[in-house]
CSV table of C-alpha atoms in Angstrom, one decimal:
chain,number,residue,atom,x,y,z
A,1,MET,CA,33.0,-8.7,-20.1
A,2,ALA,CA,32.1,-5.4,-18.4
A,3,LEU,CA,35.0,-2.9,-18.3
A,4,ARG,CA,35.4,-0.3,-15.6
A,5,LEU,CA,37.6,2.7,-16.5
A,6,LEU,CA,39.4,5.1,-14.1
A,7,ARG,CA,41.8,8.0,-14.8
A,8,GLY,CA,44.8,8.1,-12.5
A,9,LYS,CA,46.6,11.2,-11.2
A,10,ASP,CA,49.1,10.8,-14.0
A,11,ASP,CA,46.2,11.1,-16.5
A,12,ARG,CA,46.6,7.5,-17.7
A,13,LEU,CA,43.4,5.4,-18.0
A,14,THR,CA,43.2,2.0,-16.3
A,15,ALA,CA,40.6,-0.6,-17.3
A,16,TYR,CA,39.4,-3.4,-14.9
A,17,ALA,CA,37.3,-6.5,-15.7
A,18,LEU,CA,36.1,-9.4,-13.7
A,19,VAL,CA,37.5,-12.6,-15.2
A,20,ALA,CA,38.0,-16.2,-14.1
A,21,GLY,CA,40.5,-16.3,-11.2
A,22,GLY,CA,40.3,-12.6,-10.4
A,23,VAL,CA,40.5,-9.2,-12.1
A,24,ALA,CA,42.1,-8.4,-15.4
A,25,ARG,CA,43.8,-4.9,-15.7
A,26,TRP,CA,45.0,-2.9,-18.6
A,27,THR,CA,46.9,0.4,-18.3
A,28,GLU,CA,47.7,3.1,-20.9
A,29,ASP,CA,51.4,3.4,-21.6
A,30,ARG,CA,51.0,7.2,-21.8
A,31,PRO,CA,48.0,9.6,-21.5
A,32,ALA,CA,45.8,9.4,-24.6
A,33,GLY,CA,48.4,7.1,-26.3
A,34,PRO,CA,47.4,4.2,-28.4
A,35,GLU,CA,49.3,1.5,-26.6
A,36,TRP,CA,48.2,-0.3,-23.5
A,37,THR,CA,50.0,-2.7,-21.2
A,38,GLY,CA,48.0,-5.8,-20.1
A,39,PRO,CA,46.0,-7.7,-19.4
A,40,TRP,CA,47.7,-8.2,-16.0
A,41,LEU,CA,45.8,-10.7,-13.7
A,42,ILE,CA,45.0,-9.6,-10.1
A,43,GLU,CA,44.4,-12.9,-8.5
A,44,ALA,CA,41.2,-13.3,-6.5
A,45,PRO,CA,39.9,-16.9,-6.6
A,46,GLY,CA,36.2,-17.1,-6.1
A,47,LEU,CA,35.5,-13.5,-6.9
A,48,VAL,CA,32.0,-13.3,-8.5
A,49,SER,CA,31.3,-9.6,-8.7
A,50,LEU,CA,33.4,-6.4,-9.0
A,51,THR,CA,32.9,-2.7,-8.5
A,52,VAL,CA,35.5,0.0,-8.7
A,53,ALA,CA,35.5,3.6,-7.2
A,54,GLN,CA,38.1,6.3,-7.0
A,55,SER,CA,39.0,8.6,-4.1
A,56,ALA,CA,39.9,12.3,-4.4
A,57,GLU,CA,43.6,11.3,-4.1
A,58,GLY,CA,43.2,9.2,-7.2
A,59,TYR,CA,43.4,5.8,-5.4
A,60,ALA,CA,41.4,3.0,-7.0
A,61,HIS,CA,39.3,0.9,-4.6
A,62,LEU,CA,38.2,-2.5,-5.8
A,63,VAL,CA,35.4,-4.3,-3.9
A,64,GLY,CA,33.7,-7.6,-4.8
A,65,LEU,CA,31.7,-10.6,-3.5
A,66,ARG,CA,33.8,-13.7,-3.0
A,67,ARG,CA,32.2,-17.2,-3.0
A,68,ARG,CA,34.3,-20.2,-2.1
A,69,PRO,CA,32.8,-23.7,-1.8
A,70,ASP,CA,33.2,-25.3,1.6
A,71,GLY,CA,32.3,-28.9,0.7
A,72,ALA,CA,30.4,-31.6,2.5
A,73,GLY,CA,27.1,-30.0,1.9
A,74,ARG,CA,28.0,-26.9,3.9
A,75,PRO,CA,27.1,-23.4,2.7
A,76,ALA,CA,29.7,-21.7,0.6
A,77,ARG,CA,32.0,-19.3,2.4
A,78,ILE,CA,30.8,-15.8,1.4
A,79,ASP,CA,32.6,-12.5,2.1
A,80,ILE,CA,33.1,-9.0,0.7
A,81,VAL,CA,36.7,-8.2,-0.2
A,82,HIS,CA,38.5,-5.0,-0.8
A,83,ALA,CA,41.9,-4.0,-2.3
A,84,THR,CA,43.4,-0.6,-3.1
A,85,GLN,CA,45.7,0.5,-6.0
A,86,PHE,CA,47.5,3.7,-5.1
A,87,GLN,CA,49.2,4.5,-8.5
A,88,SER,CA,48.5,3.7,-12.1
A,89,GLY,CA,50.1,0.5,-13.2
A,90,ARG,CA,51.4,-0.4,-9.8
A,91,PRO,CA,50.4,-3.6,-7.8
A,92,LEU,CA,47.4,-3.6,-5.5
A,93,THR,CA,47.4,-4.2,-1.8
A,94,ALA,CA,46.4,-7.6,-0.6
A,95,TRP,CA,42.7,-8.4,-0.6
A,96,HIS,CA,41.2,-7.6,2.8
A,97,SER,CA,38.0,-9.4,3.9
A,98,LEU,CA,35.1,-7.2,5.1
A,99,GLY,CA,33.0,-10.2,6.1
A,100,THR,CA,29.3,-9.9,5.6
A,101,PRO,CA,26.4,-8.4,7.7
A,102,HIS,CA,25.8,-12.0,8.9
A,103,PRO,CA,29.1,-13.2,10.4
A,104,LYS,CA,27.5,-15.9,12.7
A,105,ASP,CA,25.0,-17.3,10.2
A,106,PRO,CA,26.6,-18.9,7.0
A,107,ARG,CA,23.2,-19.5,5.4
A,108,LYS,CA,22.1,-15.9,5.8
A,109,ALA,CA,25.5,-14.8,4.5
A,110,GLU,CA,24.8,-16.8,1.3
A,111,ARG,CA,22.0,-14.4,0.5
A,112,THR,CA,24.3,-11.3,0.7
A,113,GLY,CA,24.1,-9.4,-2.6
A,114,ALA,CA,26.9,-8.0,-4.8
A,115,PRO,CA,28.3,-4.7,-3.4
A,116,ALA,CA,28.1,-1.2,-4.5
A,117,MET,CA,30.6,1.5,-3.3
A,118,ALA,CA,31.2,5.3,-3.3
A,119,VAL,CA,33.6,7.7,-1.6
A,120,ASP,CA,32.1,10.8,0.0
A,121,SER,CA,33.6,14.3,0.5
A,122,SER,CA,35.2,13.4,3.8
A,123,GLY,CA,37.2,10.7,2.0
A,124,ALA,CA,35.2,7.9,3.7
A,125,LEU,CA,34.6,4.8,1.6
A,126,ARG,CA,31.2,3.2,2.0
A,127,VAL,CA,30.3,-0.3,0.8
A,128,PHE,CA,26.7,-1.4,0.4
A,129,VAL,CA,25.1,-4.8,0.0
A,130,ARG,CA,21.6,-6.3,0.0
A,131,ASN,CA,21.4,-8.3,3.3
A,132,ALA,CA,19.6,-11.6,4.0
A,133,GLY,CA,16.5,-9.7,5.2
A,134,GLY,CA,16.0,-7.9,1.9
A,135,GLY,CA,17.3,-4.6,3.2
A,136,VAL,CA,20.5,-2.7,2.8
A,137,SER,CA,23.6,-3.0,5.0
A,138,ALA,CA,26.7,-0.7,4.8
A,139,ARG,CA,30.2,-0.7,6.1
A,140,ARG,CA,32.3,2.4,6.2
A,141,GLN,CA,36.1,2.9,6.0
A,142,ASP,CA,37.0,6.3,7.7
A,143,PRO,CA,39.5,8.6,6.0
A,144,LYS,CA,42.3,7.1,8.1
A,145,GLY,CA,41.6,3.6,6.7
A,146,THR,CA,39.9,2.1,9.7
A,147,TRP,CA,36.8,-0.1,8.9
A,148,GLU,CA,33.7,0.4,11.1
A,149,ARG,CA,31.2,-2.4,11.7
A,150,TRP,CA,28.4,-3.3,9.4
A,151,THR,CA,25.3,-1.1,9.9
A,152,ASP,CA,21.7,-1.8,8.9
A,153,TRP,CA,20.2,0.9,6.7
A,154,LYS,CA,16.8,-0.8,6.7
A,155,GLY,CA,14.6,-1.1,3.6
A,156,THR,CA,12.6,-4.1,2.3
A,157,ASP,CA,12.2,-6.2,-0.8
A,158,VAL,CA,15.6,-5.1,-2.2
A,159,LEU,CA,16.3,-7.1,-5.4
A,160,GLY,CA,20.1,-6.6,-5.6
A,161,GLY,CA,22.0,-4.7,-8.2
A,162,LEU,CA,22.6,-1.6,-6.0
A,163,SER,CA,24.2,1.4,-7.6
A,164,ALA,CA,26.1,4.1,-5.7
A,165,ALA,CA,28.2,7.2,-6.7
A,166,ALA,CA,29.2,10.6,-5.3
A,167,THR,CA,29.0,14.0,-7.0
A,168,ALA,CA,32.1,16.1,-7.6
A,169,ASP,CA,31.6,17.8,-4.3
A,170,GLY,CA,31.3,14.4,-2.5
A,171,ARG,CA,27.6,14.0,-1.9
A,172,LEU,CA,26.8,10.3,-1.9
A,173,GLU,CA,23.7,8.7,-3.4
A,174,LEU,CA,22.6,5.0,-3.3
A,175,LEU,CA,19.8,3.5,-5.4
A,176,ALA,CA,18.4,0.0,-4.5
A,177,PRO,CA,15.9,-1.6,-7.0
A,178,ALA,CA,13.2,-3.2,-5.0
A,179,GLY,CA,9.8,-5.0,-5.4
A,180,LYS,CA,6.4,-3.3,-5.6
A,181,GLY,CA,7.4,-1.0,-8.3
A,182,ALA,CA,9.9,1.1,-6.4
A,183,ALA,CA,13.6,1.7,-6.0
A,184,LEU,CA,14.8,2.8,-2.6
A,185,ARG,CA,17.1,5.8,-2.3
A,186,TRP,CA,19.5,7.2,0.2
A,187,TYR,CA,21.5,10.4,-0.1
A,188,GLN,CA,23.6,13.0,1.6
A,189,PRO,CA,21.8,16.4,1.5
A,190,THR,CA,25.1,18.3,1.8
A,191,PRO,CA,28.7,17.2,1.6
A,192,GLY,CA,29.7,15.4,4.8
A,193,ALA,CA,26.2,15.1,6.2
A,194,ALA,CA,24.8,11.9,7.5
A,195,PRO,CA,23.1,9.9,4.7
A,196,LYS,CA,19.3,9.8,4.9
A,197,ARG,CA,16.5,7.9,3.3
A,198,GLY,CA,14.8,9.7,0.5
A,199,GLU,CA,11.4,9.1,-1.1
A,200,ASP,CA,11.1,5.9,-3.1
A,201,VAL,CA,11.6,6.3,-6.8
A,202,PRO,CA,8.9,4.9,-9.0
A,203,ALA,CA,10.7,2.0,-10.8
A,204,ASP,CA,10.1,-1.6,-11.8
A,205,ALA,CA,13.8,-2.2,-12.5
A,206,ARG,CA,15.5,-5.4,-13.7
A,207,PRO,CA,17.9,-6.6,-11.0
A,208,ASP,CA,21.5,-5.7,-11.7
A,209,SER,CA,20.6,-3.1,-14.4
A,210,ALA,CA,20.9,0.1,-12.3
A,211,ALA,CA,23.7,2.5,-12.9
A,212,VAL,CA,24.4,6.1,-11.8
A,213,VAL,CA,26.5,8.9,-13.4
A,214,GLU,CA,27.1,12.6,-12.6
A,215,THR,CA,25.5,14.2,-15.6
A,216,SER,CA,26.0,17.8,-14.5
A,217,PRO,CA,27.9,19.4,-11.6
A,218,GLY,CA,26.2,18.3,-8.4
A,219,THR,CA,23.5,16.2,-10.1
A,220,LEU,CA,23.5,12.4,-10.3
A,221,THR,CA,21.2,10.7,-12.9
A,222,HIS,CA,20.1,7.1,-12.2
A,223,TYR,CA,19.5,4.6,-15.0
A,224,TRP,CA,17.9,1.2,-15.2
A,225,ARG,CA,16.1,-1.2,-17.5
A,226,ASP,CA,12.4,-1.8,-17.1
A,227,ALA,CA,11.6,-5.3,-15.9
A,228,ASP,CA,8.9,-6.0,-18.5
A,229,SER,CA,9.9,-4.0,-21.6
A,230,GLY,CA,13.7,-3.8,-21.2
A,231,GLU,CA,13.4,-0.1,-22.0
A,232,LEU,CA,16.1,2.1,-20.5
A,233,LEU,CA,14.8,4.8,-18.1
A,234,ALA,CA,16.5,7.7,-16.4
A,235,TRP,CA,15.7,9.6,-13.3
A,236,ARG,CA,17.2,12.4,-11.2
A,237,PRO,CA,16.0,14.1,-8.1
A,238,ASP,CA,14.7,17.3,-9.7
A,239,VAL,CA,12.2,15.5,-12.0
A,240,PRO,CA,8.9,13.9,-10.9
A,241,ALA,CA,9.0,10.7,-12.9
A,242,PRO,CA,11.6,8.5,-14.7
A,243,ALA,CA,12.1,9.5,-18.4
A,244,PRO,CA,12.0,6.7,-21.0
A,245,LEU,CA,15.0,6.6,-23.3
A,246,GLY,CA,14.0,3.7,-25.6
A,247,GLY,CA,16.1,0.7,-26.3
């Protein structure tokens, strides 16, 4: 069970985990206190992946891939869903479907990958998925809460397991493990700038092993496991090659 932790505006931690039937949530009774309330089940039948991000206001955004059997040999119904929690320990909004990049082709929609997500300096929320063509598609929610259409960010041979985050000043980065010994990277050069494609990162990453953390102010470090050895590697934009960390 992979736990995801966020700290609310009231300084209490909340933990989220994907479980059968939806998302389990635990909340600290008081900041740094030993007691927790939970688990409380956030129902989401068919949810098969979960990612969590936080806005500058402290809102928790939950996004996942939902897969629901359609029967009679037809493709499963696939969509990306989103819900928001505005305060620690409070109920979430209802799950809202974001569809997929392939709304008219259920068989292509079946190949949609699990989402990654980040909030940039403008307060815009971006959701990223591997699309059926092996590239990356994104959907943006503007700061007023309006969702724009899916857009194609291009790319090829993406394996899945995208990872996204934003620095403290709101510069977004996305890493997409891909074939041919590379990971594809997009980034915002300055807060609020349009995201652009960076140079490919030399990586032979295991699918679904990538993660990203702000390790110093303004610097995101990307981590993944090597596909052959399982060794953990780390890379950031100011170093020429990934650094092996062992494991």
